[in-house]
Short mmCIF file of C-alpha atoms in Angstrom, two decimals:
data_model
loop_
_atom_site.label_atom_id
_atom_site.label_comp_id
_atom_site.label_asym_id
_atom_site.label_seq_id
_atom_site.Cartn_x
_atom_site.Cartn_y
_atom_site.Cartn_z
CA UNK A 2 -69.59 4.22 -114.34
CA UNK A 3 -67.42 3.24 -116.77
CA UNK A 4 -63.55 3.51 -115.46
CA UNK A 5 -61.69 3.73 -118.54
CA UNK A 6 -63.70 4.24 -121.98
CA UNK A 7 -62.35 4.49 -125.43
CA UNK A 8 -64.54 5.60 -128.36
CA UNK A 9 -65.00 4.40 -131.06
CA UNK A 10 -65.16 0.89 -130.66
CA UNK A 11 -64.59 0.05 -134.00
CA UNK A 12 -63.07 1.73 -136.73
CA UNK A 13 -63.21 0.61 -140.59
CA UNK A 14 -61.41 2.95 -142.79
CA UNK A 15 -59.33 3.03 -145.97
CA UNK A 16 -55.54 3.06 -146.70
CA UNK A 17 -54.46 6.57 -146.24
CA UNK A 18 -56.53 8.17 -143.97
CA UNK A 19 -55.92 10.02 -140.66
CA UNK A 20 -58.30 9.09 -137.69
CA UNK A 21 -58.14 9.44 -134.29
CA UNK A 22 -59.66 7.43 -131.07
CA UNK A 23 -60.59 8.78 -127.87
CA UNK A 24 -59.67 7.55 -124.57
CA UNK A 25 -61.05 8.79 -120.93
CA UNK A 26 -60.61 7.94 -117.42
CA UNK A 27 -62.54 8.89 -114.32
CA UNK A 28 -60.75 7.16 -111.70
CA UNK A 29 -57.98 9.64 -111.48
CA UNK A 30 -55.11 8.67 -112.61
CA UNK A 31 -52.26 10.61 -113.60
CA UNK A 32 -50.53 7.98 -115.74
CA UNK A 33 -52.58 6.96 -119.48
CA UNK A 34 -51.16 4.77 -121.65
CA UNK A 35 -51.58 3.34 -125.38
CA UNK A 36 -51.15 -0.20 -125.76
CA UNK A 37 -51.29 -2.12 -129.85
CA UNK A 38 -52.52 -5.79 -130.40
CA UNK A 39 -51.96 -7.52 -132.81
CA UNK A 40 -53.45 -10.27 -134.98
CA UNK A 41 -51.87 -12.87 -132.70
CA UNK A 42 -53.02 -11.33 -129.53
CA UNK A 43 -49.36 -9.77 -128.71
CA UNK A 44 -49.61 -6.81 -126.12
CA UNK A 45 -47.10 -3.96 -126.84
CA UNK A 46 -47.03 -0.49 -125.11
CA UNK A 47 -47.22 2.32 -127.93
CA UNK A 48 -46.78 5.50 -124.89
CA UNK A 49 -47.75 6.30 -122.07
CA UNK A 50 -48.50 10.10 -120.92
CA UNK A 51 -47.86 10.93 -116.90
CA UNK A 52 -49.47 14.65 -116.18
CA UNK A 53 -49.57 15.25 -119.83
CA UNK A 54 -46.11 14.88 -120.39
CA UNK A 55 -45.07 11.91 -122.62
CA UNK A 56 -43.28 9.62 -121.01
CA UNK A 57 -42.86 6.04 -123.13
CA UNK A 58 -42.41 6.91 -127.00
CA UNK A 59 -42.08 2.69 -128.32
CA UNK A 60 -40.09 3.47 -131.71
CA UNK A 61 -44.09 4.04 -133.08
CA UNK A 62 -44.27 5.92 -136.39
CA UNK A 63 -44.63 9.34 -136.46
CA UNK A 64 -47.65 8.82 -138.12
CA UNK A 65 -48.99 8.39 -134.61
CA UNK A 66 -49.23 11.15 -132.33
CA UNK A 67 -50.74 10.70 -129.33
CA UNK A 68 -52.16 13.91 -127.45
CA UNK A 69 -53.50 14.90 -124.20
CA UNK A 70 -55.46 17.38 -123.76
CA UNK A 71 -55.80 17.17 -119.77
CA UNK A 72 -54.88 14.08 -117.15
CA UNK A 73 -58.34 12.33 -117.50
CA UNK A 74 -57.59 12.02 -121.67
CA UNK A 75 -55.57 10.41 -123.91
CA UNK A 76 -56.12 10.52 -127.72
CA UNK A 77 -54.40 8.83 -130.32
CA UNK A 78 -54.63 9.81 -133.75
CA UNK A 79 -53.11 8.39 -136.76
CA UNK A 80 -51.91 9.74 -139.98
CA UNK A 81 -51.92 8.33 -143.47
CA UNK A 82 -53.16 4.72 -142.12
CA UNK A 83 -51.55 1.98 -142.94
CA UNK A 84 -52.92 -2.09 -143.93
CA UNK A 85 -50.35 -2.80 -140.89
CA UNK A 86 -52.09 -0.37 -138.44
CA UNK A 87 -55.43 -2.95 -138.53
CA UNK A 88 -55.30 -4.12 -134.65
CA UNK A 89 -56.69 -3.48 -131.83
CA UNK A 90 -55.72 -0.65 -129.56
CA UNK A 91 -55.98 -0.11 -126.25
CA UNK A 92 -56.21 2.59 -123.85
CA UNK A 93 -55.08 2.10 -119.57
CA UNK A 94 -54.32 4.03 -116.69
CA UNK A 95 -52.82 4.19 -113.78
CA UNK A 96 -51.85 5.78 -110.99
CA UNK A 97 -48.15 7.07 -109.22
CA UNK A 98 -47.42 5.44 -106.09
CA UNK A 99 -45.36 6.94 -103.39
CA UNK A 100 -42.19 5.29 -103.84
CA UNK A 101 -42.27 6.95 -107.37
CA UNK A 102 -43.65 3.72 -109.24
CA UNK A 103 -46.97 2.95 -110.61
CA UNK A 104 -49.74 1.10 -109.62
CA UNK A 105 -52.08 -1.42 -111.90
CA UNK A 106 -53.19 -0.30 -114.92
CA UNK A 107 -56.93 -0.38 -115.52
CA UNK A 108 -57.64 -1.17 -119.41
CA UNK A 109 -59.87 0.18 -121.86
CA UNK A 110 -62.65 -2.34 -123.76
CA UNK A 111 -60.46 -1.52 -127.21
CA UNK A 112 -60.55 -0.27 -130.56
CA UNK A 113 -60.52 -2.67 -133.07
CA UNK A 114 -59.14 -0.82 -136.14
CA UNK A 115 -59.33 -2.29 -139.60
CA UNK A 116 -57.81 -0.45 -142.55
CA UNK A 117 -58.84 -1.75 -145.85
CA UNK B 16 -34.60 -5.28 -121.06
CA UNK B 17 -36.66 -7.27 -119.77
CA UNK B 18 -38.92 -10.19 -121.47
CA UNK B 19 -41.36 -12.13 -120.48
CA UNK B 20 -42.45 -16.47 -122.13
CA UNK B 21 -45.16 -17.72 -121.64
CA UNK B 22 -44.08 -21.47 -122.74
CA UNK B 23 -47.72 -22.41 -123.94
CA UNK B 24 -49.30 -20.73 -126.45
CA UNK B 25 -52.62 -22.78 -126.01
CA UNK B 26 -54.00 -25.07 -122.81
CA UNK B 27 -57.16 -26.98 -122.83
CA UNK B 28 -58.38 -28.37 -119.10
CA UNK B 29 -61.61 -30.48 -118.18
CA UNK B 30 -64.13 -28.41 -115.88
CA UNK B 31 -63.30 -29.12 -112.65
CA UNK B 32 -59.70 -30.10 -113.08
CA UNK B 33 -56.47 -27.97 -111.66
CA UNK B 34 -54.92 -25.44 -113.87
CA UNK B 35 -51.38 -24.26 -114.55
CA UNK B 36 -50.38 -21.45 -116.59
CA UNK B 37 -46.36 -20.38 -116.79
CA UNK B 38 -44.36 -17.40 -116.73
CA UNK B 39 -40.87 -16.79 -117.01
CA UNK B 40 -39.40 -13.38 -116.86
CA UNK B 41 -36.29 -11.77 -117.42
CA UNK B 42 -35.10 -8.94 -115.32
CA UNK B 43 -32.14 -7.73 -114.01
CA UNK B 44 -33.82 -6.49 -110.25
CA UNK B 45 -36.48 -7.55 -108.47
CA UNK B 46 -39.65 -7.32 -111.07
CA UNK B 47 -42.99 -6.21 -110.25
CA UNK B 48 -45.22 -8.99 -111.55
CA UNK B 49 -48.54 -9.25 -113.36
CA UNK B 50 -51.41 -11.74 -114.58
CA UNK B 51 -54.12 -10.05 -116.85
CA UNK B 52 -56.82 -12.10 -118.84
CA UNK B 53 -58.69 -10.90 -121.49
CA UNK B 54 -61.88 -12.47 -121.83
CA UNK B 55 -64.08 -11.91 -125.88
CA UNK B 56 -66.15 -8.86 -124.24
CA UNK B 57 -65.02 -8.02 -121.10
CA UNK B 58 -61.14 -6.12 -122.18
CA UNK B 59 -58.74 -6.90 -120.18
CA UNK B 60 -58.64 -7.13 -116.55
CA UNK B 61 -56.19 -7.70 -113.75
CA UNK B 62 -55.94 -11.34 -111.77
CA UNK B 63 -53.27 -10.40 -109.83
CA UNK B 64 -50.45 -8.95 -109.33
CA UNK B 65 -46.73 -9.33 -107.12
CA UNK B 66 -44.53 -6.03 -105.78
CA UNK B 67 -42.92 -7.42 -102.73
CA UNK B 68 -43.69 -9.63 -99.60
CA UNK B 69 -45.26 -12.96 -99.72
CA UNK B 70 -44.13 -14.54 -102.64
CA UNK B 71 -47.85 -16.41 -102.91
CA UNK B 72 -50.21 -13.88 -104.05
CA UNK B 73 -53.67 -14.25 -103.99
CA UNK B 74 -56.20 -12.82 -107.06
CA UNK B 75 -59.47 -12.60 -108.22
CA UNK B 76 -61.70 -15.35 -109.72
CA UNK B 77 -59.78 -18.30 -106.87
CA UNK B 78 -56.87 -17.46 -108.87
CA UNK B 79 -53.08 -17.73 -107.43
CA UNK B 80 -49.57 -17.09 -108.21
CA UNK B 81 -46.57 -18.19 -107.05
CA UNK B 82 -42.96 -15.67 -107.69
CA UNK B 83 -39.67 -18.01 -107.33
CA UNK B 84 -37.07 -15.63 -107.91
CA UNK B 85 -34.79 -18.98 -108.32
CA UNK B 86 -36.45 -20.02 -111.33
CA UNK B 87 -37.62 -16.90 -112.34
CA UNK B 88 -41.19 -18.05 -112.57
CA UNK B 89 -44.22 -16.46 -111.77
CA UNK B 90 -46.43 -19.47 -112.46
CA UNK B 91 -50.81 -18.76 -112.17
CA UNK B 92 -52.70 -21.39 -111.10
CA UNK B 93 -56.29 -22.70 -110.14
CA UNK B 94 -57.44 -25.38 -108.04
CA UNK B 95 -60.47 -26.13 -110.07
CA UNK B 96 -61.38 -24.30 -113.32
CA UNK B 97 -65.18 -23.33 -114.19
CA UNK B 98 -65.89 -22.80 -118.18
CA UNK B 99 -66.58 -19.15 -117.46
CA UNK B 100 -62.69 -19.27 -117.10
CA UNK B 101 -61.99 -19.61 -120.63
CA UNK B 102 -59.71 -16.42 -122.42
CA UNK B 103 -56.53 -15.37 -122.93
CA UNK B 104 -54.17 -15.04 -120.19
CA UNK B 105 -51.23 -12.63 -120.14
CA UNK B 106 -48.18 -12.38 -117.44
CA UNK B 107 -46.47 -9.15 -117.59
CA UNK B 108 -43.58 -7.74 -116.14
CA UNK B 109 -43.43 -4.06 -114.97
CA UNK B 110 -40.18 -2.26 -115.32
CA UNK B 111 -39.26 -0.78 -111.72
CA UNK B 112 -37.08 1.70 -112.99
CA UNK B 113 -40.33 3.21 -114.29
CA UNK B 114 -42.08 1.61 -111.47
CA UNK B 115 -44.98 -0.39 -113.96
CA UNK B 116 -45.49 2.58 -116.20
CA UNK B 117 -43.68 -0.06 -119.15
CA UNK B 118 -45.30 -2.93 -119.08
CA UNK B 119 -44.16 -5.86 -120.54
CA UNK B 120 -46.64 -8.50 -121.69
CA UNK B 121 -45.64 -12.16 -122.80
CA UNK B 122 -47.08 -13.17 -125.79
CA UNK B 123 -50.30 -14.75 -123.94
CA UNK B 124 -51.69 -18.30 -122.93
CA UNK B 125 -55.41 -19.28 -124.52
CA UNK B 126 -56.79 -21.35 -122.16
CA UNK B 127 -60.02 -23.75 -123.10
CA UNK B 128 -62.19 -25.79 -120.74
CA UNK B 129 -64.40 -28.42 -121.91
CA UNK B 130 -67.16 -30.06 -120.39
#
């Protein structure tokens, strides 16, 4: 019952390798997002993705490309990893309100990515 | 663009006693408003949140928060804290020209009870 799950849970991985991680939503919502935090807890929004269509691109490197295949997923995978990329990442969602705005955004449990 | 401090980077309360945690924003309309806490194991999950209306919002967990557009504050607080209330608390500010698709998250508020 899971509302927004994000696989895998942790990654370990070595300098220069591409990975991805998996995000999915069953309440839904039209609106996913990608969110990176960092060593001292700090929340930034990576992009978010309304109907499939990118919507937020946060001056990430084009080593990360996000992708969705349809409006319940959200996948982020990540070229030639960097020691900097080690954080945790998570996945939300949300749903357009009438008045054109968004409503809460229901979080993922996280990736915790560590590149050696 | 907008910003959001969160003054203390690290509170520690007595069981029992009344709890403040603050929130300034920065935003040139009228903000839609956020507390989140992230607890280890249990991700991240909304307390509550202010669009419009009553400027005294209620939340989960006895949680409340006050929005004073004077002082742009948007200050949590509990009556009485329990130990299961220990985490990370973030305020957040949701760009309205977006509506809260951008979220903007101050840099978060550890909060630890003792007995």
């Amino acid at each position: 019952d899971t509302a927004v799950s994000q696989t895998p849970k942790y990654l370990v991985t070595q300098m220069g390798n591409d990975k991805s991680i998996k995000c999915e939503q069953n309440l839904g919502h039209d609106t996913m997002y990608w969110y990176k935090q960092d060593s001292k807890k700090f929340l930034k929004i990576m992009f978010s993705y309304n109907n499939k269509e990118l919507i937020i691109n946060e001056t990430v490197p084009n080593r990360f490309s996000p992708k969705s295949p349809d409006k319940a997923h959200l996948n982020l995978h990540i070229n030639s990893l960097e020691l900097g990329d080690s954080a945790v990442y998570f996945c939300a969602s949300s749903q357009v309100r009438g008045s054109g705005s968004t409503d809460t955004q229901y979080f993922g449990p996280g990736t915790r990515l560590t590149v050696l | 663009a907008q910003s959001v401090t969160q003054p203390d980077i690290h509170i520690t309360v007595s069981e029992g006693a009344s709890l403040e945690l603050r929130c300034n924003y920065s935003y040139g309309a009228t903000p839609y408003l956020f507390w989140y806490v992230q607890s280890p194991g249990q991700g991240i999950q909304l307390l509550l949140k202010y669009f419009s209306g009553d400027t005294l919002v209620q939340g989960i967990k006895g949680f409340e928060a006050e929005f004073k557009r004077s002082q742009s504050s948007f200050n949590l607080r509990k009556p009485s804290v329990h130990w299961s209330d220990a985490a990370e608390y973030f305020c957040a500010v949701g760009d309205t020209n977006f509506g809260n698709e951008k979220l903007t998250f101050g840099t978060g508020t550890r909060l630890t009870i003792i007995p």
